[in-house]
mmCIF file with all atom_site columns, C-alpha atoms in Angstrom:
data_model
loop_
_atom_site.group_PDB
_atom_site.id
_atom_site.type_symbol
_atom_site.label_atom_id
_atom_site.label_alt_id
_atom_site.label_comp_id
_atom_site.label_asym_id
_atom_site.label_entity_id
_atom_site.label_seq_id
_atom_site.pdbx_PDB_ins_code
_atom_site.Cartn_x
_atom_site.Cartn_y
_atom_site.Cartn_z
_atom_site.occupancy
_atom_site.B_iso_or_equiv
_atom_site.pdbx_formal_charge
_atom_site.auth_seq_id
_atom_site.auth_comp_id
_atom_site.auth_asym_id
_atom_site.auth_atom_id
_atom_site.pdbx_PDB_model_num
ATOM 1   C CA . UNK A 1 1   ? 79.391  120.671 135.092 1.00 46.00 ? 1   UNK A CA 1
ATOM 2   C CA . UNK A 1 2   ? 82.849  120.048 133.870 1.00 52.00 ? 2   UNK A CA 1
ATOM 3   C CA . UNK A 1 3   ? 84.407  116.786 134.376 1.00 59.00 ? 3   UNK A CA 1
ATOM 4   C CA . UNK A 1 4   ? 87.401  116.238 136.141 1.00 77.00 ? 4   UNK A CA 1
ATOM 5   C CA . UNK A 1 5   ? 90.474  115.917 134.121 1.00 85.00 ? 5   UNK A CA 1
ATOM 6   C CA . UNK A 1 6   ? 91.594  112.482 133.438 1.00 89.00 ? 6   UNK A CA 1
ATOM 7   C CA . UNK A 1 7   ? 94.594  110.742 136.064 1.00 92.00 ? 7   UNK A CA 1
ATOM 8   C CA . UNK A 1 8   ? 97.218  109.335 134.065 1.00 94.00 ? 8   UNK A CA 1
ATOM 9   C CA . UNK A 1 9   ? 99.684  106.585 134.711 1.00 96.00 ? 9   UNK A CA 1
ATOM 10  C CA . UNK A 1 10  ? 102.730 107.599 132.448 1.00 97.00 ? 10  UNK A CA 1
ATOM 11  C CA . UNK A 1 11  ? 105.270 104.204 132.246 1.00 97.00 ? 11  UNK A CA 1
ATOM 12  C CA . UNK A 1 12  ? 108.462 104.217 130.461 1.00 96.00 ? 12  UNK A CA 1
ATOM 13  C CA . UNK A 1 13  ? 111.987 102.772 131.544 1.00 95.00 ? 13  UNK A CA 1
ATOM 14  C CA . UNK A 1 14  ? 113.479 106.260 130.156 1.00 94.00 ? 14  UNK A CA 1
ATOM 15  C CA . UNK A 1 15  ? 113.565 108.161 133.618 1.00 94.00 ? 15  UNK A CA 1
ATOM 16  C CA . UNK A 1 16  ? 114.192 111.662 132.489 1.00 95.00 ? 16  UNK A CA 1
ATOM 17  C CA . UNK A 1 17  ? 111.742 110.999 129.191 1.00 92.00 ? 17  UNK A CA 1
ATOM 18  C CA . UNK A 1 18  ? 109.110 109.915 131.876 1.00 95.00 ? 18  UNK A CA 1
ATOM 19  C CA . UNK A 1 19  ? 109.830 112.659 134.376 1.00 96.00 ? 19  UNK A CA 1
ATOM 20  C CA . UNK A 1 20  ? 109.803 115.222 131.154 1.00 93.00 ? 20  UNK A CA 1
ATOM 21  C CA . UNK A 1 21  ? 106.207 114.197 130.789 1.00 93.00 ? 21  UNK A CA 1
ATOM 22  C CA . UNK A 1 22  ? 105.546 113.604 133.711 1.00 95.00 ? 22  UNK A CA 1
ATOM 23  C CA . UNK A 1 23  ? 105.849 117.485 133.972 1.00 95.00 ? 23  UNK A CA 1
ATOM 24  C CA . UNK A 1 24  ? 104.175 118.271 130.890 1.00 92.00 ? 24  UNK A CA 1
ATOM 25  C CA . UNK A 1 25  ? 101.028 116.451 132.391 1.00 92.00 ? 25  UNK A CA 1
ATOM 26  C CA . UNK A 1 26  ? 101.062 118.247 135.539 1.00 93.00 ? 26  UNK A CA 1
ATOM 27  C CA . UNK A 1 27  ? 101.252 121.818 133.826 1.00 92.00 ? 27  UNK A CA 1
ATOM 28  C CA . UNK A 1 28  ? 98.114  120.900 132.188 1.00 88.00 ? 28  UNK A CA 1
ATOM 29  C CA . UNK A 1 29  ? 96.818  120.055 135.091 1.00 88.00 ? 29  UNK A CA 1
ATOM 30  C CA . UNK A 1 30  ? 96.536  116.461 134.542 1.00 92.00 ? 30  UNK A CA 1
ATOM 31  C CA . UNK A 1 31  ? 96.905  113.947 137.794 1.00 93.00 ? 31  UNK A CA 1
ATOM 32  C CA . UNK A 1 32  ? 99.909  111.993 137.057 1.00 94.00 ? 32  UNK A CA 1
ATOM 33  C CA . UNK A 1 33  ? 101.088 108.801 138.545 1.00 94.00 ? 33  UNK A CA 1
ATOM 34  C CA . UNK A 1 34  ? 104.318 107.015 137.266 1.00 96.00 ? 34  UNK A CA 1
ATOM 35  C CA . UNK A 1 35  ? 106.001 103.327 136.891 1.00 96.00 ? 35  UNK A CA 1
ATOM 36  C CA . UNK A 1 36  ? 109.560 103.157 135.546 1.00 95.00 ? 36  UNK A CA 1
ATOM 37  C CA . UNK A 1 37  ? 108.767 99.996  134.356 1.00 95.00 ? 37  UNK A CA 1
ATOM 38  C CA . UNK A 1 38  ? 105.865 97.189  133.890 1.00 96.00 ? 38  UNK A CA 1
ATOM 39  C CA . UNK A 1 39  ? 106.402 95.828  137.519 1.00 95.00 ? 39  UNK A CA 1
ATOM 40  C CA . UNK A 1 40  ? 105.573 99.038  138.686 1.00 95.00 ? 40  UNK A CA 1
ATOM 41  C CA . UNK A 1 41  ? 103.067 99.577  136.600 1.00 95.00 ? 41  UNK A CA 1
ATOM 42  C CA . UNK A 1 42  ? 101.217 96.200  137.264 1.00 93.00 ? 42  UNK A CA 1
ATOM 43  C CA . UNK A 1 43  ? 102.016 97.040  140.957 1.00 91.00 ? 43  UNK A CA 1
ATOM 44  C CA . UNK A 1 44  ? 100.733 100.529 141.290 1.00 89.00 ? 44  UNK A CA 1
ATOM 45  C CA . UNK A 1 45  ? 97.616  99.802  139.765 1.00 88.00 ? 45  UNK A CA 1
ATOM 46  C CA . UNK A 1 46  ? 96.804  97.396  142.607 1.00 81.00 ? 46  UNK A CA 1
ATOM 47  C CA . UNK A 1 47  ? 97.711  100.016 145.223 1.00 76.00 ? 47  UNK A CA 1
ATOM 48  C CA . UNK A 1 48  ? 95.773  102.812 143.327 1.00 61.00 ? 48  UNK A CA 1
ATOM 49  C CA . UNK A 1 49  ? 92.499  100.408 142.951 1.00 58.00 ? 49  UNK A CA 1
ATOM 50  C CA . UNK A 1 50  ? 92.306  100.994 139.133 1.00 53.00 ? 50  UNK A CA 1
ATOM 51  C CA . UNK A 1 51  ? 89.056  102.942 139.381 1.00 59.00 ? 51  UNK A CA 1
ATOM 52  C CA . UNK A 1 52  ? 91.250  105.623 139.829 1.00 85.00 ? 52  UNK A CA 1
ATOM 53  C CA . UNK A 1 53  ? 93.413  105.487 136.572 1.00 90.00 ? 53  UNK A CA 1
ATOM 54  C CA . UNK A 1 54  ? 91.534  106.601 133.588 1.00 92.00 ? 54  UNK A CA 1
ATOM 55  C CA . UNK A 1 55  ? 94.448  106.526 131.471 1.00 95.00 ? 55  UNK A CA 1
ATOM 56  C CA . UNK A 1 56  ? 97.618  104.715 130.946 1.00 96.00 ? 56  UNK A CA 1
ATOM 57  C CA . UNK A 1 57  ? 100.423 105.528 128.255 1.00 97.00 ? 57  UNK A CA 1
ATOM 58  C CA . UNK A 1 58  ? 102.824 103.177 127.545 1.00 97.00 ? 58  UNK A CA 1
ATOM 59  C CA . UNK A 1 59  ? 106.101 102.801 125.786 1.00 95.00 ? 59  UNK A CA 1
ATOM 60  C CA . UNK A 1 60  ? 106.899 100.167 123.791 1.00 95.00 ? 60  UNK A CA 1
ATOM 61  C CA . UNK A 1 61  ? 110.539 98.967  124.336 1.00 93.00 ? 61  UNK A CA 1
ATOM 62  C CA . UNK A 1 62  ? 111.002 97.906  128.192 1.00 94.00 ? 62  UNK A CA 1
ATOM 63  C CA . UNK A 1 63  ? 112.690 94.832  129.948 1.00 91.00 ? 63  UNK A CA 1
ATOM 64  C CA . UNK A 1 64  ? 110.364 92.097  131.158 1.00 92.00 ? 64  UNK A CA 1
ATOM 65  C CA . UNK A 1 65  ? 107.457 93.203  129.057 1.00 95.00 ? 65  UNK A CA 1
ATOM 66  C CA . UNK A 1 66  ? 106.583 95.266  126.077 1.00 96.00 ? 66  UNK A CA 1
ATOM 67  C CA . UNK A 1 67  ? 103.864 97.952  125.980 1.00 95.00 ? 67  UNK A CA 1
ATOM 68  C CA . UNK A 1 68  ? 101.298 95.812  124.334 1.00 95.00 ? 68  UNK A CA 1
ATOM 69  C CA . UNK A 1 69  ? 101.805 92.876  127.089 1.00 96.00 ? 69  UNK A CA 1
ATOM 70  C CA . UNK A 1 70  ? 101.634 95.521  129.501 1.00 97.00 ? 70  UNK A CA 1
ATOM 71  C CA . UNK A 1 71  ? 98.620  97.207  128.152 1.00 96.00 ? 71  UNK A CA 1
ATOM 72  C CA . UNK A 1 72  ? 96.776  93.089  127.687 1.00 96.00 ? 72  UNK A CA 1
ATOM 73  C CA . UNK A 1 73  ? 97.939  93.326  131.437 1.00 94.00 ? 73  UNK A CA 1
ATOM 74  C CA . UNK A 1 74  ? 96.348  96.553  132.553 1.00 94.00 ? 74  UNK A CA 1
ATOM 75  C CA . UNK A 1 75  ? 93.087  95.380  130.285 1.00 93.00 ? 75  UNK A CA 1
ATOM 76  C CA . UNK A 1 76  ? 92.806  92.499  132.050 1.00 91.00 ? 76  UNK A CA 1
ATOM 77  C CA . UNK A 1 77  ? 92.705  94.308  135.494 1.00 89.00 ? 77  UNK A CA 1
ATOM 78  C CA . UNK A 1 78  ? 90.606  97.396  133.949 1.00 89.00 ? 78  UNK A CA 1
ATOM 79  C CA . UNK A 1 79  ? 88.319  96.601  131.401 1.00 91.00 ? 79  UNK A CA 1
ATOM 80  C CA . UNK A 1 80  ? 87.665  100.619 130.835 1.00 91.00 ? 80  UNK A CA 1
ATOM 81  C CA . UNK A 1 81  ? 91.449  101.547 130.989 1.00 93.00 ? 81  UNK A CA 1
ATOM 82  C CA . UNK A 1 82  ? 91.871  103.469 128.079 1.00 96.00 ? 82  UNK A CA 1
ATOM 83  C CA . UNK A 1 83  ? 95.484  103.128 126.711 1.00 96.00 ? 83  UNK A CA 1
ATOM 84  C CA . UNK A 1 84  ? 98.218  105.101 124.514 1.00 97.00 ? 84  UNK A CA 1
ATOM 85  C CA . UNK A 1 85  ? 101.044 103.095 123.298 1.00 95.00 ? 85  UNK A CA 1
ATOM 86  C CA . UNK A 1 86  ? 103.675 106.443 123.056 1.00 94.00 ? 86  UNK A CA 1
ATOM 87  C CA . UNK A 1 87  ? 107.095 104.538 121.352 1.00 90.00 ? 87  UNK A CA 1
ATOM 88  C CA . UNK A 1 88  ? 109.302 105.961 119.299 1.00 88.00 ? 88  UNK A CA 1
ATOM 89  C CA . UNK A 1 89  ? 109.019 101.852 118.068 1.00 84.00 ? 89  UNK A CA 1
ATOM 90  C CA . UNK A 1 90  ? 107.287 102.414 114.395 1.00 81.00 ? 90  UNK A CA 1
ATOM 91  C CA . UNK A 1 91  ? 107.240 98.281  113.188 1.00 85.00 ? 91  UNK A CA 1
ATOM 92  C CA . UNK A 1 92  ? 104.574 97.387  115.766 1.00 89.00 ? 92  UNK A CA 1
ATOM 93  C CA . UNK A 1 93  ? 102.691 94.663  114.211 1.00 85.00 ? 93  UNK A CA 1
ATOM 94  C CA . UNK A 1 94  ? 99.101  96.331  114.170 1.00 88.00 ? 94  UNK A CA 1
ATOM 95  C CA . UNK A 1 95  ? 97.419  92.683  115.535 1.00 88.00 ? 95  UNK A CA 1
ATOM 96  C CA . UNK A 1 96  ? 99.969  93.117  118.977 1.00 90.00 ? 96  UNK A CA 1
ATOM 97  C CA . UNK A 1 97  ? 98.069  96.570  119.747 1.00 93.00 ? 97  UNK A CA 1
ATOM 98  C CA . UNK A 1 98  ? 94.766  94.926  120.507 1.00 93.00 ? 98  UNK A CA 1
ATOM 99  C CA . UNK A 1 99  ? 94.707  96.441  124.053 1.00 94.00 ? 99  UNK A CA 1
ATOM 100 C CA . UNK A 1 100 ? 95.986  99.854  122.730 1.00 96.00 ? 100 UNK A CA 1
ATOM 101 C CA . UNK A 1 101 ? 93.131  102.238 122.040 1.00 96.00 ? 101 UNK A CA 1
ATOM 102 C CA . UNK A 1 102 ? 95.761  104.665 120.154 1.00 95.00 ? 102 UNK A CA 1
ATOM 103 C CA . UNK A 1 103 ? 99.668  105.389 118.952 1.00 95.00 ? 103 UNK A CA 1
ATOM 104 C CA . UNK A 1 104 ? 101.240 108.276 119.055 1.00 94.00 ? 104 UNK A CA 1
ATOM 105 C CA . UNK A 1 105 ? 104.984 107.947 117.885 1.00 92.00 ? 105 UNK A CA 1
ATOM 106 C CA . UNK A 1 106 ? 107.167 109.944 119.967 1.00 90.00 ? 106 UNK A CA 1
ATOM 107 C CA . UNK A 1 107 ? 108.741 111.825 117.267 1.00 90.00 ? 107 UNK A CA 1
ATOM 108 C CA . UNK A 1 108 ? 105.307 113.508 116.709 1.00 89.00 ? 108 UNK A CA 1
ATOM 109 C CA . UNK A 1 109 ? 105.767 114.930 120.107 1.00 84.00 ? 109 UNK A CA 1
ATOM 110 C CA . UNK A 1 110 ? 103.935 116.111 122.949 1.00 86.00 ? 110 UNK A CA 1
ATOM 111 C CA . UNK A 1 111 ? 101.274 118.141 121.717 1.00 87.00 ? 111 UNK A CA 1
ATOM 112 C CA . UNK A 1 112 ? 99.976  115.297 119.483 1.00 91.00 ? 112 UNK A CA 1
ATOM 113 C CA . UNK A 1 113 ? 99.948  112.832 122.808 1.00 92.00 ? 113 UNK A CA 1
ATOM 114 C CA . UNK A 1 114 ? 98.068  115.567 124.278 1.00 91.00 ? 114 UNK A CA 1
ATOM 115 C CA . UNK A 1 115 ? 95.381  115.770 121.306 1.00 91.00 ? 115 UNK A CA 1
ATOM 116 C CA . UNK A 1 116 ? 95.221  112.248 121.850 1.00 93.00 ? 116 UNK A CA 1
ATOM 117 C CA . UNK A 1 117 ? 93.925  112.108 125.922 1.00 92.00 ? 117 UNK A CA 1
ATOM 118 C CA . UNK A 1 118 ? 91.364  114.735 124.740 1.00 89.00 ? 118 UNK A CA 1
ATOM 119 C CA . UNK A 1 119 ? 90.178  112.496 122.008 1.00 90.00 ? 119 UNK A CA 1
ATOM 120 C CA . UNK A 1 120 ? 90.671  109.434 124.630 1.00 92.00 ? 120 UNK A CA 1
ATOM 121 C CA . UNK A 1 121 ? 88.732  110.753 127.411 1.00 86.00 ? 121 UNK A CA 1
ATOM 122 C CA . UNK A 1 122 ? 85.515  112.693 128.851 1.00 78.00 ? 122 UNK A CA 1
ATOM 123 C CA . UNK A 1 123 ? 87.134  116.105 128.809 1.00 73.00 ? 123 UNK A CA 1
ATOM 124 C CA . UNK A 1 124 ? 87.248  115.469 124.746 1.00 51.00 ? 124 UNK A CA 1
ATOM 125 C CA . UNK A 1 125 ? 83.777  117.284 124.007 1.00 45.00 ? 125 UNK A CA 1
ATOM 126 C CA . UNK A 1 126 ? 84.951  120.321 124.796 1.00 45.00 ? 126 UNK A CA 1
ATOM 127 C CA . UNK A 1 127 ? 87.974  120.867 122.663 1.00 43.00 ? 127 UNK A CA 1
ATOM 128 C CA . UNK A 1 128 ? 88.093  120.104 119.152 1.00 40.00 ? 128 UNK A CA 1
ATOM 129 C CA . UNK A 1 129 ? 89.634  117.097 117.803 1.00 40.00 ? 129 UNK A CA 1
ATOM 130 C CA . UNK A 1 130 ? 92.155  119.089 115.342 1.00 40.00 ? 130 UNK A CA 1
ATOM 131 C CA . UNK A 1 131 ? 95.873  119.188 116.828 1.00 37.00 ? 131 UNK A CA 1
ATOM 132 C CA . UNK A 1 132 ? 96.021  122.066 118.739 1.00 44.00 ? 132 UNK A CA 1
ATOM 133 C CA . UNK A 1 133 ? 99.204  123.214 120.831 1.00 48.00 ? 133 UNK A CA 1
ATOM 134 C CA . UNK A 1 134 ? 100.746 122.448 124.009 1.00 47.00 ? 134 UNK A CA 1
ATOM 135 C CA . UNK A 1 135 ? 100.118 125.661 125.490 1.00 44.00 ? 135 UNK A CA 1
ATOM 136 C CA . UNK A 1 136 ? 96.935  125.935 124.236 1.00 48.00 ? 136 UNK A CA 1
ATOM 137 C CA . UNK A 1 137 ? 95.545  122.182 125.036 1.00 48.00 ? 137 UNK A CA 1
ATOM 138 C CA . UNK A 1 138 ? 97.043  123.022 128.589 1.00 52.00 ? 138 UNK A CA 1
ATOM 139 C CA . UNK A 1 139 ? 94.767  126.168 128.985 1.00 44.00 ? 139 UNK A CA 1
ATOM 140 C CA . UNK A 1 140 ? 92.019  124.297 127.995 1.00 46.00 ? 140 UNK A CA 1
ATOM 141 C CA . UNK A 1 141 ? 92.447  121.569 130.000 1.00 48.00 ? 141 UNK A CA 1
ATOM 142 C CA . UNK A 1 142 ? 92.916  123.674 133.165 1.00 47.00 ? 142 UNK A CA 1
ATOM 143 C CA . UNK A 1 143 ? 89.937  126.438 132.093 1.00 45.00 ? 143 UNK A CA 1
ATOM 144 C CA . UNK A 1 144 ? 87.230  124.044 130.898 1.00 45.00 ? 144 UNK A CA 1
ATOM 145 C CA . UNK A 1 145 ? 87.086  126.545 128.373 1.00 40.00 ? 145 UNK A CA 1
ATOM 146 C CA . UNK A 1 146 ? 88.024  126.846 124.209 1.00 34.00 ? 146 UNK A CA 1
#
């Protein structure tokens, strides 16, 4: 049986970065929720009841919080949250990502965010870890098959 694919909660305050990957997501068939911010974030989690987020990626640059306080946040409330802190930020002190199971910079792009949620989560088994790209990690992802 092939596990669902993963439902994502994408947050950035860049609205047309967010809704850019936001669309990348859903091609690959990934379930995508998204926050503009960390209120939103925080808030949507409540209304979603966080058993239903497997995944949140974060920027790192937003008012009221950063992507690590967010990410402590989202911890708190979802112990099994996984987490990918996706900031084109590169001076992130390494002991303020302790609720950040991975970084992807965003000037590695999409494909390597992509490698990472395979890595991240249950649908990893069945493609290999190796970068692979967009188009083919979103046939994958939507086939079950490599």
């Amino acid at each position: 049986m092939i596990p669902e694919l993963p439902r994502i909660l994408l947050v950035d305050d860049d609205a047309q970065g967010l809704w850019l990957r936001a669309q990348v997501m859903k091609l690959c068939g990934f379930p995508v929720v998204t926050a503009d911010g960390p209120i939103e974030a925080i808030s949507l989690m409540a209304e979603e009841a966080t058993e239903k987020i497997d995944l949140a990626i974060l920027d790192y640059d937003m008012p009221v919080m950063n992507g690590c306080d967010l990410a402590d946040h989202l911890r708190s409330l979802c112990p099994r949250l996984k987490i990918i802190l996706y900031s084109g930020a590169i001076d992130i002190a390494e002991d303020e990502m302790t609720s950040v199971d991975a970084f992807v910079s965003k000037d590695e792009g999409t494909g390597l965010l992509l490698a990472q949620i395979v890595q991240l989560t249950p649908i990893g088994p069945r493609i290999p870890a190796s970068v692979v790209t967009d188009t083919e990690l979103c046939f994958t992802a939507n086939s079950g098959q490599y």
